[in-house]
Short mmCIF file of C-alpha atoms and ligand atoms in Angstrom, two decimals:
data_model
loop_
_atom_site.label_atom_id
_atom_site.label_comp_id
_atom_site.label_asym_id
_atom_site.label_seq_id
_atom_site.Cartn_x
_atom_site.Cartn_y
_atom_site.Cartn_z
CA MET A 1 -37.38 -28.97 31.65
CA THR A 2 -35.36 -25.78 31.88
CA THR A 3 -36.45 -22.41 30.45
CA ASN A 4 -34.94 -20.09 27.85
CA ALA A 5 -34.55 -17.45 30.58
CA ALA A 6 -32.62 -19.84 32.86
CA LEU A 7 -30.32 -20.80 29.98
CA ILE A 8 -29.72 -17.16 29.07
CA ALA A 9 -28.56 -16.51 32.64
CA ARG A 10 -26.22 -19.53 32.53
CA ARG A 11 -24.99 -18.53 29.10
CA GLU A 12 -24.21 -15.00 30.26
CA ALA A 13 -22.16 -16.35 33.18
CA ALA A 14 -20.27 -19.01 31.19
CA VAL A 15 -19.96 -17.77 27.57
CA PRO A 16 -18.29 -14.52 26.43
CA ARG A 17 -20.50 -11.88 24.81
CA GLY A 18 -18.32 -11.90 21.66
CA VAL A 19 -20.38 -14.81 20.35
CA ALA A 20 -23.80 -13.22 19.94
CA SER A 21 -27.06 -15.09 19.33
CA ALA A 22 -29.81 -13.65 17.15
CA HIS A 23 -32.65 -14.98 19.30
CA PRO A 24 -33.22 -15.76 23.01
CA VAL A 25 -34.40 -19.26 22.13
CA PHE A 26 -32.55 -22.50 22.95
CA ALA A 27 -33.14 -25.33 20.48
CA VAL A 28 -33.85 -28.87 21.63
CA ARG A 29 -35.21 -30.51 18.48
CA ALA A 30 -35.57 -29.69 14.78
CA GLU A 31 -37.11 -31.35 11.74
CA ASN A 32 -36.97 -30.05 8.16
CA ALA A 33 -38.04 -26.38 8.45
CA GLU A 34 -39.34 -26.43 12.03
CA LEU A 35 -37.63 -26.34 15.40
CA TRP A 36 -38.74 -26.56 19.02
CA ASP A 37 -37.23 -24.79 22.01
CA GLU A 38 -36.60 -25.69 25.66
CA GLU A 39 -40.14 -24.65 26.57
CA GLY A 40 -41.78 -26.82 23.88
CA LYS A 41 -42.62 -23.84 21.64
CA ARG A 42 -42.54 -24.47 17.88
CA TYR A 43 -40.80 -22.17 15.39
CA ILE A 44 -40.68 -22.05 11.60
CA ASP A 45 -37.05 -21.76 10.58
CA PHE A 46 -36.35 -19.12 7.91
CA ALA A 47 -32.66 -18.98 8.92
CA GLY A 48 -31.48 -22.54 8.31
CA GLY A 49 -28.56 -22.09 10.71
CA ILE A 50 -27.30 -19.31 8.34
CA ALA A 51 -27.77 -20.98 4.96
CA VAL A 52 -26.62 -24.44 6.08
CA LEU A 53 -29.91 -26.27 5.73
CA ASN A 54 -30.96 -26.12 2.07
CA THR A 55 -31.96 -29.79 2.57
CA GLY A 56 -33.62 -29.04 5.92
CA HIS A 57 -32.91 -30.19 9.47
CA ARG A 58 -32.18 -33.92 9.71
CA HIS A 59 -33.10 -34.92 6.16
CA PRO A 60 -33.85 -38.68 6.45
CA LYS A 61 -31.39 -39.57 3.68
CA VAL A 62 -28.62 -37.50 5.25
CA MET A 63 -29.31 -39.00 8.68
CA ALA A 64 -29.25 -42.55 7.25
CA ALA A 65 -25.93 -41.92 5.47
CA VAL A 66 -24.42 -40.53 8.69
CA ALA A 67 -25.77 -43.44 10.78
CA LYS A 68 -24.23 -45.91 8.30
CA GLN A 69 -20.87 -44.13 8.42
CA MET A 70 -20.92 -44.10 12.24
CA GLU A 71 -21.19 -47.90 12.19
CA MET A 72 -17.96 -48.01 10.14
CA PHE A 73 -15.64 -45.34 11.60
CA THR A 74 -15.97 -41.70 12.67
CA HIS A 75 -12.42 -40.38 12.25
CA THR A 76 -9.05 -41.48 10.95
CA CYS A 77 -7.78 -38.15 9.50
CA PHE A 78 -7.47 -38.11 5.71
CA GLN A 79 -3.75 -37.32 6.13
CA VAL A 80 -3.20 -40.55 8.08
CA THR A 81 -5.41 -43.22 6.50
CA PRO A 82 -7.64 -41.79 3.74
CA TYR A 83 -11.09 -43.09 2.78
CA GLU A 84 -13.14 -43.44 -0.40
CA SER A 85 -16.02 -41.10 0.51
CA TYR A 86 -13.64 -38.07 0.42
CA ILE A 87 -12.55 -38.99 -3.09
CA GLU A 88 -16.08 -39.79 -4.26
CA LEU A 89 -17.31 -36.43 -2.98
CA ALA A 90 -14.40 -34.65 -4.70
CA GLU A 91 -15.26 -36.41 -7.97
CA ARG A 92 -18.95 -35.54 -7.73
CA LEU A 93 -18.26 -31.87 -7.02
CA LEU A 94 -15.85 -31.72 -9.96
CA LYS A 95 -18.60 -32.98 -12.27
CA MET A 96 -20.88 -30.11 -11.30
CA ALA A 97 -18.48 -27.22 -10.62
CA PRO A 98 -18.27 -24.62 -13.42
CA ILE A 99 -14.46 -24.76 -13.66
CA GLU A 100 -12.73 -24.81 -17.06
CA GLY A 101 -10.67 -27.96 -17.81
CA PRO A 102 -9.27 -30.53 -15.35
CA ALA A 103 -9.99 -29.66 -11.73
CA LYS A 104 -9.36 -30.93 -8.19
CA THR A 105 -11.09 -30.59 -4.80
CA ILE A 106 -9.73 -30.44 -1.25
CA PHE A 107 -11.87 -30.47 1.91
CA PHE A 108 -11.72 -28.53 5.17
CA THR A 109 -14.17 -27.92 8.01
CA THR A 110 -15.41 -24.31 8.01
CA GLY A 111 -16.09 -21.72 5.35
CA ALA A 112 -13.35 -19.43 6.67
CA GLU A 113 -10.88 -22.30 6.45
CA ALA A 114 -11.83 -22.85 2.81
CA LEU A 115 -11.16 -19.16 2.07
CA GLU A 116 -7.85 -19.20 3.98
CA ASN A 117 -6.73 -22.19 1.93
CA ALA A 118 -7.98 -20.74 -1.37
CA ILE A 119 -5.66 -17.78 -0.73
CA LYS A 120 -2.75 -20.05 0.25
CA ILE A 121 -3.23 -21.98 -3.00
CA ALA A 122 -3.55 -18.78 -5.07
CA ARG A 123 -0.35 -17.40 -3.52
CA ALA A 124 1.52 -20.68 -4.09
CA HIS A 125 0.40 -20.76 -7.72
CA THR A 126 1.06 -17.14 -8.65
CA GLY A 127 4.00 -16.40 -6.35
CA ARG A 128 2.13 -13.14 -5.56
CA ALA A 129 0.73 -11.83 -2.29
CA GLY A 130 -2.04 -9.31 -3.07
CA VAL A 131 -5.74 -10.06 -2.68
CA ILE A 132 -8.61 -7.82 -3.80
CA THR A 133 -12.02 -8.30 -2.21
CA PHE A 134 -15.14 -6.12 -2.02
CA ALA A 135 -16.72 -3.74 0.49
CA GLY A 136 -19.70 -5.46 2.10
CA GLY A 137 -18.25 -8.90 1.31
CA TYR A 138 -18.03 -11.49 4.06
CA HIS A 139 -15.45 -14.27 4.11
CA GLY A 140 -15.12 -15.28 7.77
CA ARG A 141 -13.78 -14.42 11.21
CA THR A 142 -10.27 -15.92 11.17
CA MET A 143 -7.35 -13.48 10.97
CA LEU A 144 -6.98 -13.50 7.16
CA THR A 145 -10.69 -13.81 6.32
CA MET A 146 -11.51 -11.04 8.79
CA ALA A 147 -9.15 -8.82 6.82
CA MET A 148 -10.83 -9.95 3.57
CA THR A 149 -14.29 -9.19 4.97
CA GLY A 150 -15.56 -5.76 3.95
CA LYS A 151 -17.42 -4.75 7.11
CA VAL A 152 -15.77 -3.22 10.17
CA LEU A 153 -18.56 -3.62 12.71
CA PRO A 154 -18.70 -6.11 14.34
CA TYR A 155 -16.09 -8.19 12.52
CA LYS A 156 -12.86 -6.13 12.69
CA LYS A 157 -13.34 -3.65 15.55
CA LYS A 158 -10.71 -4.16 18.31
CA PHE A 159 -8.89 -6.93 16.39
CA ALA A 160 -6.12 -4.98 14.61
CA PRO A 161 -3.48 -5.29 13.31
CA LEU A 162 -4.98 -7.15 10.37
CA PRO A 163 -2.89 -9.12 7.86
CA GLY A 164 -1.63 -6.93 5.01
CA GLU A 165 -1.89 -7.09 1.22
CA ILE A 166 -5.72 -7.13 1.27
CA TYR A 167 -7.50 -4.37 -0.69
CA HIS A 168 -11.22 -3.63 -0.92
CA ALA A 169 -13.07 -2.35 -3.98
CA PRO A 170 -16.63 -0.96 -3.83
CA PHE A 171 -19.36 -3.46 -4.74
CA PRO A 172 -21.95 -2.31 -7.29
CA HIS A 173 -25.41 -1.71 -5.81
CA ALA A 174 -27.84 0.96 -7.04
CA PRO A 175 -29.17 2.02 -3.59
CA PHE A 176 -25.55 2.72 -2.53
CA GLY A 177 -24.98 4.71 -5.73
CA VAL A 178 -22.20 2.37 -6.92
CA THR A 179 -22.19 1.17 -10.56
CA VAL A 180 -20.18 -1.62 -12.20
CA GLU A 181 -18.15 1.09 -13.91
CA ASP A 182 -17.35 2.65 -10.50
CA SER A 183 -16.09 -0.70 -9.16
CA LEU A 184 -13.89 -1.33 -12.20
CA LYS A 185 -12.53 2.22 -12.17
CA TYR A 186 -11.66 1.80 -8.50
CA ILE A 187 -9.75 -1.44 -9.18
CA ASP A 188 -7.85 0.35 -11.95
CA MET A 189 -7.02 3.05 -9.40
CA LEU A 190 -5.91 0.39 -6.86
CA PHE A 191 -3.52 -0.92 -9.52
CA ARG A 192 -2.08 2.59 -9.87
CA ALA A 193 -2.15 3.70 -6.23
CA ASP A 194 -1.66 0.63 -4.03
CA ILE A 195 -0.67 -2.63 -5.71
CA GLU A 196 0.40 -3.46 -9.24
CA PRO A 197 -1.46 -6.29 -11.05
CA GLU A 198 1.79 -8.30 -11.18
CA ARG A 199 1.75 -8.48 -7.38
CA THR A 200 -1.95 -9.42 -7.19
CA ALA A 201 -2.67 -13.13 -6.64
CA ALA A 202 -6.47 -13.15 -6.59
CA ILE A 203 -9.73 -11.25 -6.81
CA VAL A 204 -12.31 -12.81 -4.49
CA LEU A 205 -16.05 -12.18 -4.50
CA GLU A 206 -19.38 -13.72 -3.63
CA PRO A 207 -21.68 -14.22 -6.65
CA VAL A 208 -24.38 -12.83 -4.34
CA GLN A 209 -23.08 -11.00 -1.27
CA GLY A 210 -24.56 -12.81 1.74
CA GLU A 211 -23.84 -11.00 5.03
CA GLY A 212 -23.51 -7.85 2.92
CA GLY A 213 -27.24 -7.89 2.19
CA PHE A 214 -28.06 -10.47 -0.52
CA ILE A 215 -26.74 -8.26 -3.29
CA PRO A 216 -26.15 -10.08 -6.57
CA ALA A 217 -22.89 -9.36 -8.43
CA PRO A 218 -24.00 -8.02 -11.83
CA GLU A 219 -23.08 -10.34 -14.71
CA GLU A 220 -21.29 -7.39 -16.32
CA LEU A 221 -18.97 -7.16 -13.29
CA LEU A 222 -18.18 -10.88 -13.31
CA VAL A 223 -17.44 -10.86 -17.05
CA ALA A 224 -15.19 -7.81 -16.67
CA LEU A 225 -13.34 -9.31 -13.70
CA ARG A 226 -12.77 -12.56 -15.64
CA LYS A 227 -11.19 -10.52 -18.47
CA LEU A 228 -9.13 -8.44 -16.05
CA CYS A 229 -7.84 -11.59 -14.31
CA ASP A 230 -6.97 -13.23 -17.64
CA ARG A 231 -5.10 -10.13 -18.79
CA HIS A 232 -2.94 -9.97 -15.66
CA GLY A 233 -2.60 -13.63 -14.63
CA ILE A 234 -4.73 -13.03 -11.51
CA LEU A 235 -6.92 -15.86 -10.18
CA LEU A 236 -10.67 -15.28 -9.91
CA ILE A 237 -12.09 -16.86 -6.74
CA ALA A 238 -15.86 -17.29 -6.32
CA ASP A 239 -16.86 -17.61 -2.66
CA GLU A 240 -19.90 -19.90 -2.93
CA VAL A 241 -20.09 -20.62 0.80
CA GLN A 242 -23.55 -19.03 1.13
CA THR A 243 -24.74 -19.15 -2.51
CA GLY A 244 -23.94 -22.82 -3.16
CA PHE A 245 -26.05 -25.96 -3.38
CA ALA A 246 -29.27 -24.82 -5.08
CA ARG A 247 -30.00 -21.76 -2.93
CA THR A 248 -29.99 -19.38 -5.92
CA GLY A 249 -31.91 -21.75 -8.23
CA ARG A 250 -28.67 -23.09 -9.74
CA MET A 251 -26.21 -25.46 -8.08
CA PHE A 252 -23.73 -22.55 -7.72
CA GLY A 253 -24.48 -18.84 -7.77
CA ILE A 254 -21.87 -17.99 -10.40
CA GLU A 255 -23.63 -20.24 -12.95
CA HIS A 256 -26.19 -17.46 -13.54
CA SER A 257 -23.42 -15.48 -15.27
CA GLY A 258 -21.69 -18.18 -17.32
CA VAL A 259 -18.35 -16.94 -15.89
CA LYS A 260 -15.93 -19.67 -14.87
CA PRO A 261 -13.79 -18.96 -11.81
CA ASP A 262 -10.31 -20.47 -11.29
CA ILE A 263 -11.18 -21.43 -7.71
CA MET A 264 -14.45 -21.83 -5.78
CA THR A 265 -14.96 -22.13 -2.03
CA VAL A 266 -17.92 -24.14 -0.71
CA ALA A 267 -19.27 -24.95 2.78
CA LYS A 268 -22.55 -24.48 4.68
CA SER A 269 -25.32 -26.43 2.83
CA LEU A 270 -22.74 -28.83 1.32
CA ALA A 271 -23.17 -31.27 4.21
CA GLY A 272 -26.71 -30.57 5.48
CA GLY A 273 -25.75 -29.55 9.01
CA PHE A 274 -22.40 -31.30 9.41
CA PRO A 275 -19.20 -29.20 9.36
CA LEU A 276 -17.54 -29.47 5.95
CA SER A 277 -16.01 -27.04 3.47
CA GLY A 278 -14.06 -27.37 0.26
CA VAL A 279 -11.89 -25.63 -2.28
CA ILE A 280 -12.46 -26.59 -5.91
CA GLY A 281 -10.16 -25.28 -8.62
CA ARG A 282 -8.23 -25.79 -11.82
CA ALA A 283 -5.93 -28.79 -11.35
CA ALA A 284 -2.76 -26.87 -12.24
CA VAL A 285 -3.63 -24.24 -9.64
CA MET A 286 -4.70 -26.72 -6.94
CA ASP A 287 -1.49 -28.74 -7.27
CA SER A 288 0.72 -25.70 -6.57
CA ALA A 289 1.03 -26.33 -2.83
CA ASP A 290 3.56 -28.97 -1.80
CA PRO A 291 2.51 -32.19 0.00
CA GLY A 292 1.75 -31.46 3.65
CA GLY A 293 1.15 -27.75 3.00
CA LEU A 294 -2.63 -28.16 3.09
CA GLY A 295 -4.98 -30.11 5.32
CA GLY A 296 -6.19 -30.27 8.92
CA THR A 297 -6.97 -32.91 11.53
CA TYR A 298 -10.72 -32.88 10.93
CA ALA A 299 -10.60 -31.60 7.33
CA GLY A 300 -13.00 -33.68 5.21
CA SER A 301 -14.44 -35.63 8.16
CA PRO A 302 -15.81 -39.01 7.01
CA ILE A 303 -19.14 -38.28 8.73
CA ALA A 304 -19.47 -34.96 6.93
CA CYS A 305 -18.41 -36.53 3.59
CA ALA A 306 -21.11 -39.22 3.98
CA ALA A 307 -23.65 -36.47 4.76
CA ALA A 308 -22.55 -34.41 1.74
CA LEU A 309 -22.88 -37.33 -0.68
CA ALA A 310 -26.47 -37.76 0.54
CA VAL A 311 -27.08 -33.99 0.26
CA LEU A 312 -26.03 -34.05 -3.41
CA ASP A 313 -28.44 -36.96 -4.03
CA VAL A 314 -31.29 -35.10 -2.33
CA ILE A 315 -30.67 -31.88 -4.31
CA GLU A 316 -30.92 -33.89 -7.51
CA GLU A 317 -33.78 -36.25 -6.56
CA GLU A 318 -35.98 -33.50 -5.10
CA ASP A 319 -35.06 -30.95 -7.79
CA LEU A 320 -34.10 -28.38 -5.17
CA CYS A 321 -32.92 -25.92 -7.84
CA GLY A 322 -36.47 -25.96 -9.23
CA ARG A 323 -37.88 -25.69 -5.69
CA ALA A 324 -35.63 -22.69 -4.98
CA ASN A 325 -37.06 -20.84 -7.99
CA HIS A 326 -40.62 -21.76 -6.99
CA ILE A 327 -40.12 -20.71 -3.35
CA GLY A 328 -38.40 -17.46 -4.34
CA ALA A 329 -41.21 -16.49 -6.72
CA ARG A 330 -43.83 -17.27 -4.06
CA MET A 331 -41.99 -15.21 -1.44
CA LYS A 332 -41.44 -12.26 -3.78
CA THR A 333 -45.14 -12.12 -4.75
CA ARG A 334 -46.11 -12.03 -1.08
CA LEU A 335 -43.45 -9.45 -0.17
CA GLU A 336 -44.48 -7.20 -3.07
CA ALA A 337 -48.05 -7.27 -1.72
CA ILE A 338 -46.81 -6.40 1.80
CA SER A 339 -44.68 -3.56 0.38
CA ARG A 340 -47.85 -1.94 -1.03
CA LYS A 341 -49.69 -1.99 2.32
CA ASN A 342 -49.90 1.49 3.84
CA ASP A 343 -50.33 0.14 7.37
CA ALA A 344 -47.13 -1.96 7.24
CA VAL A 345 -43.52 -1.12 8.11
CA PRO A 346 -42.05 0.27 4.85
CA ILE A 347 -39.97 -2.31 2.99
CA ALA A 348 -37.95 -1.86 -0.22
CA ASN A 349 -35.58 -3.53 -2.65
CA ILE A 350 -37.09 -7.05 -2.62
CA ARG A 351 -34.35 -8.99 -4.32
CA GLY A 352 -32.31 -12.12 -4.86
CA PRO A 353 -32.04 -15.05 -7.25
CA GLY A 354 -33.87 -18.34 -6.52
CA ALA A 355 -34.68 -18.63 -2.82
CA MET A 356 -31.87 -16.28 -1.71
CA ILE A 357 -34.40 -13.57 -0.91
CA ALA A 358 -33.98 -10.38 1.09
CA PHE A 359 -35.67 -7.02 1.51
CA ASP A 360 -34.73 -3.78 3.26
CA ILE A 361 -36.61 -2.14 6.10
CA VAL A 362 -36.52 1.60 5.45
CA ALA A 363 -37.41 4.68 7.47
CA THR A 364 -39.78 6.17 4.87
CA ARG A 365 -41.66 4.50 2.02
CA GLY A 366 -40.10 5.24 -1.34
CA THR A 367 -36.61 5.90 0.09
CA ASP A 368 -33.57 3.68 0.77
CA GLU A 369 -32.94 5.21 4.20
CA PRO A 370 -32.00 2.21 6.41
CA ASP A 371 -33.89 1.56 9.66
CA ALA A 372 -31.83 -0.90 11.68
CA ALA A 373 -33.76 -0.29 14.92
CA THR A 374 -37.10 -1.27 13.36
CA THR A 375 -35.44 -4.27 11.68
CA LYS A 376 -34.35 -5.52 15.11
CA LYS A 377 -37.88 -5.06 16.47
CA VAL A 378 -39.44 -6.91 13.50
CA LEU A 379 -37.09 -9.87 14.03
CA ALA A 380 -37.92 -10.01 17.75
CA LYS A 381 -41.67 -9.80 17.06
CA ALA A 382 -41.46 -12.57 14.45
CA CYS A 383 -39.52 -14.75 16.88
CA ALA A 384 -42.09 -14.18 19.63
CA ASN A 385 -44.76 -15.32 17.15
CA GLY A 386 -42.82 -18.43 16.11
CA LEU A 387 -40.66 -17.45 13.11
CA ILE A 388 -36.84 -17.48 13.14
CA LEU A 389 -35.45 -14.74 10.87
CA LEU A 390 -32.01 -13.21 10.29
CA SER A 391 -30.96 -9.73 9.32
CA CYS A 392 -27.91 -8.75 7.25
CA GLY A 393 -26.52 -5.86 5.24
CA VAL A 394 -23.92 -3.16 5.74
CA TYR A 395 -26.62 -1.07 7.47
CA SER A 396 -28.14 -4.07 9.34
CA ASN A 397 -31.58 -3.31 7.87
CA ALA A 398 -31.94 -6.21 5.41
CA VAL A 399 -34.08 -9.23 6.33
CA ARG A 400 -32.90 -12.41 4.62
CA LEU A 401 -35.04 -15.47 4.09
CA LEU A 402 -33.17 -18.79 4.05
CA VAL A 403 -35.93 -21.33 4.46
CA PRO A 404 -34.95 -24.95 3.73
CA LEU A 405 -35.70 -25.74 0.07
CA THR A 406 -37.41 -28.92 1.31
CA ALA A 407 -40.10 -26.92 3.18
CA SER A 408 -43.69 -27.32 1.95
CA ASP A 409 -45.59 -24.40 0.41
CA GLU A 410 -48.01 -24.55 3.36
CA LEU A 411 -45.23 -24.13 5.91
CA ILE A 412 -43.63 -21.31 3.91
CA ASP A 413 -47.01 -19.52 3.71
CA GLU A 414 -47.44 -19.95 7.47
CA GLY A 415 -44.00 -18.37 7.95
CA LEU A 416 -44.90 -15.51 5.61
CA ASP A 417 -48.13 -14.93 7.60
CA ILE A 418 -46.02 -14.47 10.75
CA LEU A 419 -43.64 -12.19 8.85
CA GLU A 420 -46.56 -10.07 7.64
CA LEU A 421 -47.84 -9.81 11.20
CA ALA A 422 -44.37 -8.75 12.41
CA LEU A 423 -44.32 -6.07 9.71
CA ALA A 424 -47.70 -4.66 10.76
CA ALA A 425 -46.91 -1.12 11.87
C1 PLP B 1 -19.77 -16.06 1.72
C2 PLP B 1 -19.21 -16.60 2.99
N1 PLP B 1 -17.91 -16.93 3.03
C3 PLP B 1 -17.36 -17.44 4.15
C4 PLP B 1 -18.09 -17.61 5.30
C5 PLP B 1 -17.44 -18.18 6.54
O1 PLP B 1 -17.93 -19.44 6.81
P1 PLP B 1 -17.78 -20.09 8.28
O2 PLP B 1 -18.67 -19.29 9.18
O3 PLP B 1 -18.21 -21.50 8.11
O4 PLP B 1 -16.34 -19.96 8.65
C6 PLP B 1 -19.45 -17.28 5.30
C7 PLP B 1 -20.27 -17.44 6.53
O5 PLP B 1 -21.31 -16.87 6.70
C8 PLP B 1 -20.03 -16.76 4.12
O6 PLP B 1 -21.32 -16.41 4.07
#
């Protein structure tokens, strides 16, 4: 058996520091909402590999579907000899996606790749270049998605020049003093100052900003953006990479608003731990790219498609949307109680739909003043006591809870006990 410390030393010698790890813990085994490290220590997983494990680590149904697929074939490339599971998965997603009229789905491997391709499709359909995204939004680390991402540190610093024709609008959030009206006024100003609507291909946003701090897009904003897009022939793209697959208590985050996007991007929990992403959109839009213009060697891997079909079964059979609402309510009740404790680190703004829960760590009770240093300490303390947590937010002071929706109430309570201990001042 090796140790975490020995692996950190090897990692530092062999792996560049640009890929950072949240915790000094090397995984060897994981099951549902628990994982074990190199030293045999057990952790409760409230990170889910960054929102990938809504169905938990190694769900038995997902593992069985993958094992069955591995007996058949592991790779042919859909562009060479296609296979039925890709089509079946596309059909199943189309049945559940809130897209108006006939729709189509294409698969890729990572979330960023889905976003890149959503923009390619939007540009092919509209013949326009411009893309409007939001401050605090996160869409990936590739060249185009880095430009779309609305956070400089650590995602853009040192990587200029960025691709052009990307514009950021402020995202409404009361603690930042930004209202829906402010966001819409700013977009109107963008149309006057930087890019005319006739040159704008798409407006892209997350129904709940993920990396940006678990900030829900107000329904009023989504409704207004839908109208704005309709008026100007702009495509509305919902980035559901983090909000998808029951996390928010609905299959997709945008369903809370009733707004129908033209295109959706999905990834993460779609395939329960296997790399798979997709772009779902109106058929007329999706067919705009010419044959051969879209794809990728591993895009829509048969192993990941088999996993995703099982994931969709599990979400339905185990009512994970219902579980998300139950888990979220349980967590919020506990966090509210912690927020009232005078001897605890001050926390504020407990928020999020379903089980997409976050709270801020603030310098002084009753204020919104971010405290990133204490947030870092709380995460380290929780990890030392056996709980894996992640932070997020433009000010790096939000703690996000992404426990698998398949976790038992007992395990979640045990995790919350460790969190409470970590928050003891
Ligand atoms: C909303 C959103 N979009 C896109 C991405 C990029 O996905 P990936 O890391 O798989 O490229 C992420 C990843 O965190 C995300 O949260």
